[in-house]
């Protein structure tokens, strides 16, 4: 998928590549052409593109408008004693913001690849407790948002149209999210799902379902139900400082759900603070598996007898970063 898919779905004229047009690959050319074609506004009721001066001459200029937000993000994570999933620009390989969401989230590029054409998308929700790793260019991300948008949501709205129409649905959803999370009796899985859903981007859930269905069909017969329920909507990334691996993918490029020993006693689904985190599977039924972690040097394995996948993540979301 590329900018031409977005242009087609929005019913716009394709941007024209001009000789000497200034596409210097400071940012992905695909995105720069997209910015050339799409006016200011809201795409699929959820995505707002950054609006740099074109052509883009430097990443410093491109990221300038988002710099105050990045400072806020870093401060919020420090307050929770959590690490960033990746550094921010101008650190080498640092994330560069390219847009935002209608729910006040942030869209960034993972720039670890030197080739800008290979930059992928990181999506952080408004409280920065959920970071999604998505192997999509900006154009593919937007294409999926357009294809996955609910019935009745316009493909594109000017800010004025959005504020008088779709904005009210988004506001209602955000109030419902706050009400659900305020329930003192909320279950662990429901709390995690509510936070994950707060990203509010069409297409993310469909992608997560694709990954999970493929993994269950090809690799894993049975997994804990709370894990399956969450991963049907979360395609991999970071939840409350815990990296949760995607269930399938290119193992050479990024970790995936995997057994760590031949006897299949430890199934790793992520890591926290450098520790391999997963289930100790000595109890036969997946619903009885409990969270365990292995020290970075492999010196010790600790089992948290009272913690499931969902309760462990919920505890972190509520501010308890303790591993005990």
Tab-separated table of C-alpha atoms in Angstrom:
chain	number	residue	atom	x	y	z
A	1	UNK	CA	0.000	0.000	0.000
A	2	UNK	CA	1.198	3.538	-0.738
A	3	UNK	CA	-0.024	7.120	-1.048
A	4	UNK	CA	-1.936	6.271	-4.232
A	5	UNK	CA	-4.208	3.939	-2.228
A	6	UNK	CA	-5.041	6.805	0.142
A	7	UNK	CA	-5.596	9.193	-2.741
A	8	UNK	CA	-7.926	6.706	-4.434
A	9	UNK	CA	-9.948	6.097	-1.278
A	10	UNK	CA	-10.290	9.845	-0.698
A	11	UNK	CA	-11.257	10.500	-4.321
A	12	UNK	CA	-8.375	12.916	-4.907
A	13	UNK	CA	-6.085	13.555	-7.835
A	14	UNK	CA	-2.753	11.781	-7.612
A	15	UNK	CA	0.152	14.085	-6.731
A	16	UNK	CA	2.678	14.604	-9.500
A	17	UNK	CA	6.350	13.871	-9.024
A	18	UNK	CA	8.196	16.787	-10.564
A	19	UNK	CA	11.799	16.826	-11.664
A	20	UNK	CA	13.831	18.640	-9.044
A	21	UNK	CA	10.737	18.770	-6.873
A	22	UNK	CA	12.716	18.672	-3.673
A	23	UNK	CA	11.968	15.137	-2.501
A	24	UNK	CA	15.221	14.710	-0.621
A	25	UNK	CA	14.122	11.628	1.375
A	26	UNK	CA	14.402	13.507	4.661
A	27	UNK	CA	11.096	11.811	5.366
A	28	UNK	CA	9.605	8.952	3.331
A	29	UNK	CA	8.840	10.242	-0.159
A	30	UNK	CA	5.558	8.372	-0.029
A	31	UNK	CA	4.423	10.511	2.905
A	32	UNK	CA	5.631	13.747	1.366
A	33	UNK	CA	3.558	13.038	-1.739
A	34	UNK	CA	0.595	12.234	0.509
A	35	UNK	CA	0.955	15.570	2.289
A	36	UNK	CA	1.026	17.251	-1.094
A	37	UNK	CA	-2.291	15.655	-2.076
A	38	UNK	CA	-4.346	15.853	1.149
A	39	UNK	CA	-5.545	19.138	2.602
A	40	UNK	CA	-5.774	19.882	6.315
A	41	UNK	CA	-8.471	17.863	8.018
A	42	UNK	CA	-9.353	14.594	9.718
A	43	UNK	CA	-9.061	11.238	7.938
A	44	UNK	CA	-11.464	8.418	8.867
A	45	UNK	CA	-12.555	10.365	11.928
A	46	UNK	CA	-9.262	9.506	13.588
A	47	UNK	CA	-6.027	10.595	11.850
A	48	UNK	CA	-4.598	14.087	11.504
A	49	UNK	CA	-1.427	14.532	9.463
A	50	UNK	CA	1.324	16.909	10.512
A	51	UNK	CA	1.501	19.925	8.234
A	52	UNK	CA	5.160	20.782	7.566
A	53	UNK	CA	6.341	23.189	4.921
A	54	UNK	CA	6.965	21.304	1.688
A	55	UNK	CA	9.395	20.141	0.521
A	56	UNK	CA	10.760	18.930	3.852
A	57	UNK	CA	14.353	20.106	4.202
A	58	UNK	CA	15.269	18.736	7.650
A	59	UNK	CA	13.915	16.471	10.372
A	60	UNK	CA	14.441	19.318	12.847
A	61	UNK	CA	11.948	21.464	10.947
A	62	UNK	CA	9.564	18.551	10.442
A	63	UNK	CA	9.480	17.673	14.167
A	64	UNK	CA	9.450	21.243	15.485
A	65	UNK	CA	5.695	21.570	16.055
A	66	UNK	CA	5.540	18.295	17.993
A	67	UNK	CA	8.551	19.043	20.228
A	68	UNK	CA	6.487	20.316	23.235
A	69	UNK	CA	4.342	17.187	23.136
A	70	UNK	CA	7.432	14.990	23.145
A	71	UNK	CA	8.668	16.741	26.287
A	72	UNK	CA	5.300	15.998	27.939
A	73	UNK	CA	5.492	12.347	26.891
A	74	UNK	CA	8.955	11.908	28.355
A	75	UNK	CA	7.928	13.613	31.609
A	76	UNK	CA	4.831	11.418	31.933
A	77	UNK	CA	6.828	8.224	31.484
A	78	UNK	CA	9.517	9.341	33.950
A	79	UNK	CA	6.778	9.992	36.518
A	80	UNK	CA	5.667	6.373	36.112
A	81	UNK	CA	9.288	5.165	36.162
A	82	UNK	CA	8.851	3.621	32.728
A	83	UNK	CA	11.272	3.487	29.833
A	84	UNK	CA	10.596	4.614	26.293
A	85	UNK	CA	10.088	1.825	23.749
A	86	UNK	CA	12.570	3.708	21.530
A	87	UNK	CA	14.439	7.007	21.918
A	88	UNK	CA	13.040	10.199	20.444
A	89	UNK	CA	14.619	12.235	17.671
A	90	UNK	CA	17.234	13.802	17.618
A	91	UNK	CA	18.793	10.713	19.231
A	92	UNK	CA	20.112	8.283	16.596
A	93	UNK	CA	17.270	6.077	15.366
A	94	UNK	CA	14.862	8.170	17.418
A	95	UNK	CA	11.116	8.270	16.835
A	96	UNK	CA	9.841	11.159	14.722
A	97	UNK	CA	6.193	12.306	15.018
A	98	UNK	CA	4.314	12.410	11.705
A	99	UNK	CA	0.747	12.916	12.890
A	100	UNK	CA	-1.696	12.612	15.728
A	101	UNK	CA	-5.026	11.018	16.436
A	102	UNK	CA	-8.428	12.507	17.086
A	103	UNK	CA	-8.150	11.123	20.631
A	104	UNK	CA	-4.956	13.068	21.329
A	105	UNK	CA	-2.619	10.181	20.608
A	106	UNK	CA	0.668	10.446	18.716
A	107	UNK	CA	1.786	8.803	15.468
A	108	UNK	CA	5.536	8.366	15.077
A	109	UNK	CA	8.036	6.761	12.750
A	110	UNK	CA	10.479	4.148	13.965
A	111	UNK	CA	13.575	5.449	12.165
A	112	UNK	CA	16.053	2.712	13.093
A	113	UNK	CA	16.377	1.751	9.406
A	114	UNK	CA	18.574	4.204	7.513
A	115	UNK	CA	16.328	3.920	4.451
A	116	UNK	CA	13.357	6.258	5.014
A	117	UNK	CA	11.204	4.044	2.772
A	118	UNK	CA	11.418	1.369	5.491
A	119	UNK	CA	10.314	3.546	8.418
A	120	UNK	CA	7.400	1.965	10.236
A	121	UNK	CA	4.730	3.366	12.546
A	122	UNK	CA	4.531	3.562	16.322
A	123	UNK	CA	1.195	4.657	17.781
A	124	UNK	CA	0.987	5.943	21.362
A	125	UNK	CA	-2.370	6.572	23.047
A	126	UNK	CA	-3.035	9.824	24.893
A	127	UNK	CA	-1.702	8.695	28.307
A	128	UNK	CA	1.319	6.942	26.727
A	129	UNK	CA	0.548	3.673	28.498
A	130	UNK	CA	-0.094	1.852	25.218
A	131	UNK	CA	2.451	1.933	22.390
A	132	UNK	CA	1.631	-0.109	19.291
A	133	UNK	CA	4.367	-1.378	16.978
A	134	UNK	CA	2.911	-1.466	13.474
A	135	UNK	CA	4.897	-2.579	10.395
A	136	UNK	CA	3.153	0.060	8.279
A	137	UNK	CA	4.261	3.144	6.430
A	138	UNK	CA	2.183	6.252	7.072
A	139	UNK	CA	0.254	5.556	3.874
A	140	UNK	CA	-0.528	1.938	4.776
A	141	UNK	CA	-1.587	2.991	8.260
A	142	UNK	CA	-4.011	5.552	6.820
A	143	UNK	CA	-5.269	3.123	4.174
A	144	UNK	CA	-6.120	0.589	6.873
A	145	UNK	CA	-7.848	3.296	8.908
A	146	UNK	CA	-9.962	4.225	5.892
A	147	UNK	CA	-10.857	0.627	5.045
A	148	UNK	CA	-11.659	-0.215	8.659
A	149	UNK	CA	-13.690	2.853	9.578
A	150	UNK	CA	-17.198	2.249	10.941
A	151	UNK	CA	-20.179	2.732	8.675
A	152	UNK	CA	-21.197	6.369	8.521
A	153	UNK	CA	-17.767	7.821	9.355
A	154	UNK	CA	-16.631	10.066	6.483
A	155	UNK	CA	-13.360	9.286	4.735
A	156	UNK	CA	-12.308	12.909	5.144
A	157	UNK	CA	-13.606	15.975	6.956
A	158	UNK	CA	-12.287	19.494	7.222
A	159	UNK	CA	-11.701	20.570	10.821
A	160	UNK	CA	-14.962	22.501	10.729
A	161	UNK	CA	-16.908	19.480	9.451
A	162	UNK	CA	-15.253	17.207	11.985
A	163	UNK	CA	-16.046	19.530	14.913
A	164	UNK	CA	-19.696	19.670	13.964
A	165	UNK	CA	-20.059	15.948	13.202
A	166	UNK	CA	-17.640	13.140	14.040
A	167	UNK	CA	-16.093	14.975	17.003
A	168	UNK	CA	-19.213	14.359	19.076
A	169	UNK	CA	-19.017	10.608	18.567
A	170	UNK	CA	-15.351	10.640	19.587
A	171	UNK	CA	-16.192	12.688	22.691
A	172	UNK	CA	-18.925	10.223	23.637
A	173	UNK	CA	-16.499	7.312	23.254
A	174	UNK	CA	-13.916	9.055	25.443
A	175	UNK	CA	-16.499	9.709	28.164
A	176	UNK	CA	-17.542	6.063	28.030
A	177	UNK	CA	-13.893	5.020	28.371
A	178	UNK	CA	-13.466	7.186	31.459
A	179	UNK	CA	-16.693	5.838	32.982
A	180	UNK	CA	-15.653	2.232	32.379
A	181	UNK	CA	-12.202	2.714	33.892
A	182	UNK	CA	-13.720	4.450	36.942
A	183	UNK	CA	-15.657	1.318	37.849
A	184	UNK	CA	-13.946	-0.059	41.010
A	185	UNK	CA	-15.121	-3.572	40.167
A	186	UNK	CA	-13.759	-3.639	36.618
A	187	UNK	CA	-12.150	-6.931	35.622
A	188	UNK	CA	-8.502	-7.125	34.619
A	189	UNK	CA	-9.166	-8.070	30.987
A	190	UNK	CA	-11.858	-5.421	30.572
A	191	UNK	CA	-9.554	-2.744	31.994
A	192	UNK	CA	-6.744	-3.628	29.601
A	193	UNK	CA	-9.098	-3.778	26.616
A	194	UNK	CA	-10.626	-0.419	27.508
A	195	UNK	CA	-7.194	1.204	27.535
A	196	UNK	CA	-6.161	-0.514	24.283
A	197	UNK	CA	-9.395	0.531	22.578
A	198	UNK	CA	-8.834	4.130	23.629
A	199	UNK	CA	-6.431	4.516	20.704
A	200	UNK	CA	-9.570	4.655	18.557
A	201	UNK	CA	-7.952	3.910	15.193
A	202	UNK	CA	-9.986	1.870	12.688
A	203	UNK	CA	-8.063	-1.038	11.247
A	204	UNK	CA	-5.892	-1.799	14.283
A	205	UNK	CA	-8.263	-4.436	15.620
A	206	UNK	CA	-8.537	-6.134	12.225
A	207	UNK	CA	-4.747	-6.324	11.986
A	208	UNK	CA	-4.442	-7.790	15.498
A	209	UNK	CA	-7.054	-10.421	14.629
A	210	UNK	CA	-5.100	-11.353	11.502
A	211	UNK	CA	-1.952	-11.954	13.539
A	212	UNK	CA	-3.642	-13.915	16.290
A	213	UNK	CA	-5.679	-16.136	13.989
A	214	UNK	CA	-2.572	-16.994	12.002
A	215	UNK	CA	-0.572	-17.809	15.154
A	216	UNK	CA	-3.257	-19.977	16.717
A	217	UNK	CA	-3.854	-21.851	13.479
A	218	UNK	CA	-0.191	-22.385	12.629
A	219	UNK	CA	1.774	-22.558	15.869
A	220	UNK	CA	-0.158	-22.735	19.137
A	221	UNK	CA	-3.019	-25.077	19.913
A	222	UNK	CA	-4.035	-23.550	23.256
A	223	UNK	CA	-3.122	-20.331	25.057
A	224	UNK	CA	-4.560	-18.619	28.153
A	225	UNK	CA	-7.921	-17.044	27.412
A	226	UNK	CA	-7.047	-13.639	28.893
A	227	UNK	CA	-4.034	-13.442	26.574
A	228	UNK	CA	-6.072	-14.432	23.522
A	229	UNK	CA	-8.754	-11.855	24.334
A	230	UNK	CA	-6.254	-8.999	24.668
A	231	UNK	CA	-4.132	-9.962	21.665
A	232	UNK	CA	-7.190	-10.110	19.448
A	233	UNK	CA	-7.142	-6.310	19.702
A	234	UNK	CA	-3.491	-5.541	20.500
A	235	UNK	CA	-1.008	-6.396	17.729
A	236	UNK	CA	2.097	-5.991	19.880
A	237	UNK	CA	4.002	-3.160	21.473
A	238	UNK	CA	4.185	-1.785	25.017
A	239	UNK	CA	1.551	-1.781	27.756
A	240	UNK	CA	2.451	0.104	30.948
A	241	UNK	CA	6.165	-0.299	30.337
A	242	UNK	CA	5.917	-4.027	29.501
A	243	UNK	CA	6.886	-5.027	25.984
A	244	UNK	CA	4.364	-7.525	24.651
A	245	UNK	CA	5.596	-9.334	21.560
A	246	UNK	CA	3.403	-9.766	18.490
A	247	UNK	CA	2.219	-13.341	18.213
A	248	UNK	CA	3.653	-13.800	14.725
A	249	UNK	CA	6.210	-11.971	12.653
A	250	UNK	CA	9.781	-12.035	11.442
A	251	UNK	CA	11.671	-13.489	14.393
A	252	UNK	CA	14.939	-12.230	12.926
A	253	UNK	CA	13.641	-8.661	13.009
A	254	UNK	CA	11.672	-8.632	16.269
A	255	UNK	CA	10.875	-11.064	19.092
A	256	UNK	CA	7.682	-13.083	18.872
A	257	UNK	CA	5.782	-15.390	21.207
A	258	UNK	CA	8.093	-18.409	21.609
A	259	UNK	CA	9.163	-21.328	23.795
A	260	UNK	CA	12.482	-20.771	25.559
A	261	UNK	CA	13.322	-24.418	26.276
A	262	UNK	CA	12.973	-27.758	24.562
A	263	UNK	CA	10.721	-29.122	27.310
A	264	UNK	CA	8.219	-26.296	26.698
A	265	UNK	CA	8.125	-25.244	30.333
A	266	UNK	CA	8.553	-21.501	29.749
A	267	UNK	CA	6.630	-19.669	27.025
A	268	UNK	CA	7.836	-16.089	26.579
A	269	UNK	CA	5.332	-13.434	25.527
A	270	UNK	CA	7.371	-10.321	26.329
A	271	UNK	CA	9.939	-8.590	28.481
A	272	UNK	CA	10.098	-6.024	31.239
A	273	UNK	CA	13.212	-4.156	32.357
A	274	UNK	CA	15.407	-6.541	30.393
A	275	UNK	CA	13.824	-9.673	31.884
A	276	UNK	CA	12.270	-12.358	29.687
A	277	UNK	CA	8.623	-12.480	30.787
A	278	UNK	CA	6.159	-15.270	30.104
A	279	UNK	CA	4.309	-18.207	31.597
A	280	UNK	CA	5.619	-21.075	33.659
A	281	UNK	CA	3.588	-23.889	32.141
A	282	UNK	CA	4.210	-26.704	34.641
A	283	UNK	CA	0.491	-26.694	35.444
A	284	UNK	CA	-1.207	-28.384	32.516
A	285	UNK	CA	-4.215	-26.180	31.811
A	286	UNK	CA	-3.443	-22.763	30.266
A	287	UNK	CA	-5.871	-21.043	32.643
A	288	UNK	CA	-3.599	-22.214	35.474
A	289	UNK	CA	-0.369	-20.865	33.953
A	290	UNK	CA	1.172	-18.054	35.997
A	291	UNK	CA	3.541	-15.240	35.118
A	292	UNK	CA	7.265	-15.839	35.522
A	293	UNK	CA	10.369	-13.939	34.516
A	294	UNK	CA	14.025	-14.743	33.951
A	295	UNK	CA	16.820	-12.390	34.992
A	296	UNK	CA	18.763	-10.806	32.096
A	297	UNK	CA	21.825	-12.969	32.795
A	298	UNK	CA	19.700	-16.119	33.052
A	299	UNK	CA	20.733	-16.620	36.660
A	300	UNK	CA	17.284	-17.078	38.158
A	301	UNK	CA	13.641	-17.708	37.308
A	302	UNK	CA	10.935	-16.200	39.488
A	303	UNK	CA	7.277	-17.257	39.328
A	304	UNK	CA	4.546	-14.851	40.414
A	305	UNK	CA	2.078	-17.418	41.691
A	306	UNK	CA	-0.802	-14.944	41.996
A	307	UNK	CA	-0.407	-13.177	38.624
A	308	UNK	CA	-1.967	-13.994	35.269
A	309	UNK	CA	-1.193	-12.138	32.049
A	310	UNK	CA	-4.130	-9.771	32.581
A	311	UNK	CA	-3.689	-9.134	36.304
A	312	UNK	CA	0.039	-8.481	35.839
A	313	UNK	CA	-0.593	-5.838	33.167
A	314	UNK	CA	-3.479	-4.296	35.121
A	315	UNK	CA	-1.248	-3.874	38.161
A	316	UNK	CA	1.266	-2.026	35.982
A	317	UNK	CA	-1.434	0.160	34.450
A	318	UNK	CA	-2.466	1.160	37.966
A	319	UNK	CA	1.051	2.340	38.743
A	320	UNK	CA	2.534	-0.672	40.545
A	321	UNK	CA	5.793	-1.452	38.744
A	322	UNK	CA	6.902	-3.979	41.342
A	323	UNK	CA	7.736	-7.442	40.057
A	324	UNK	CA	6.758	-9.064	43.350
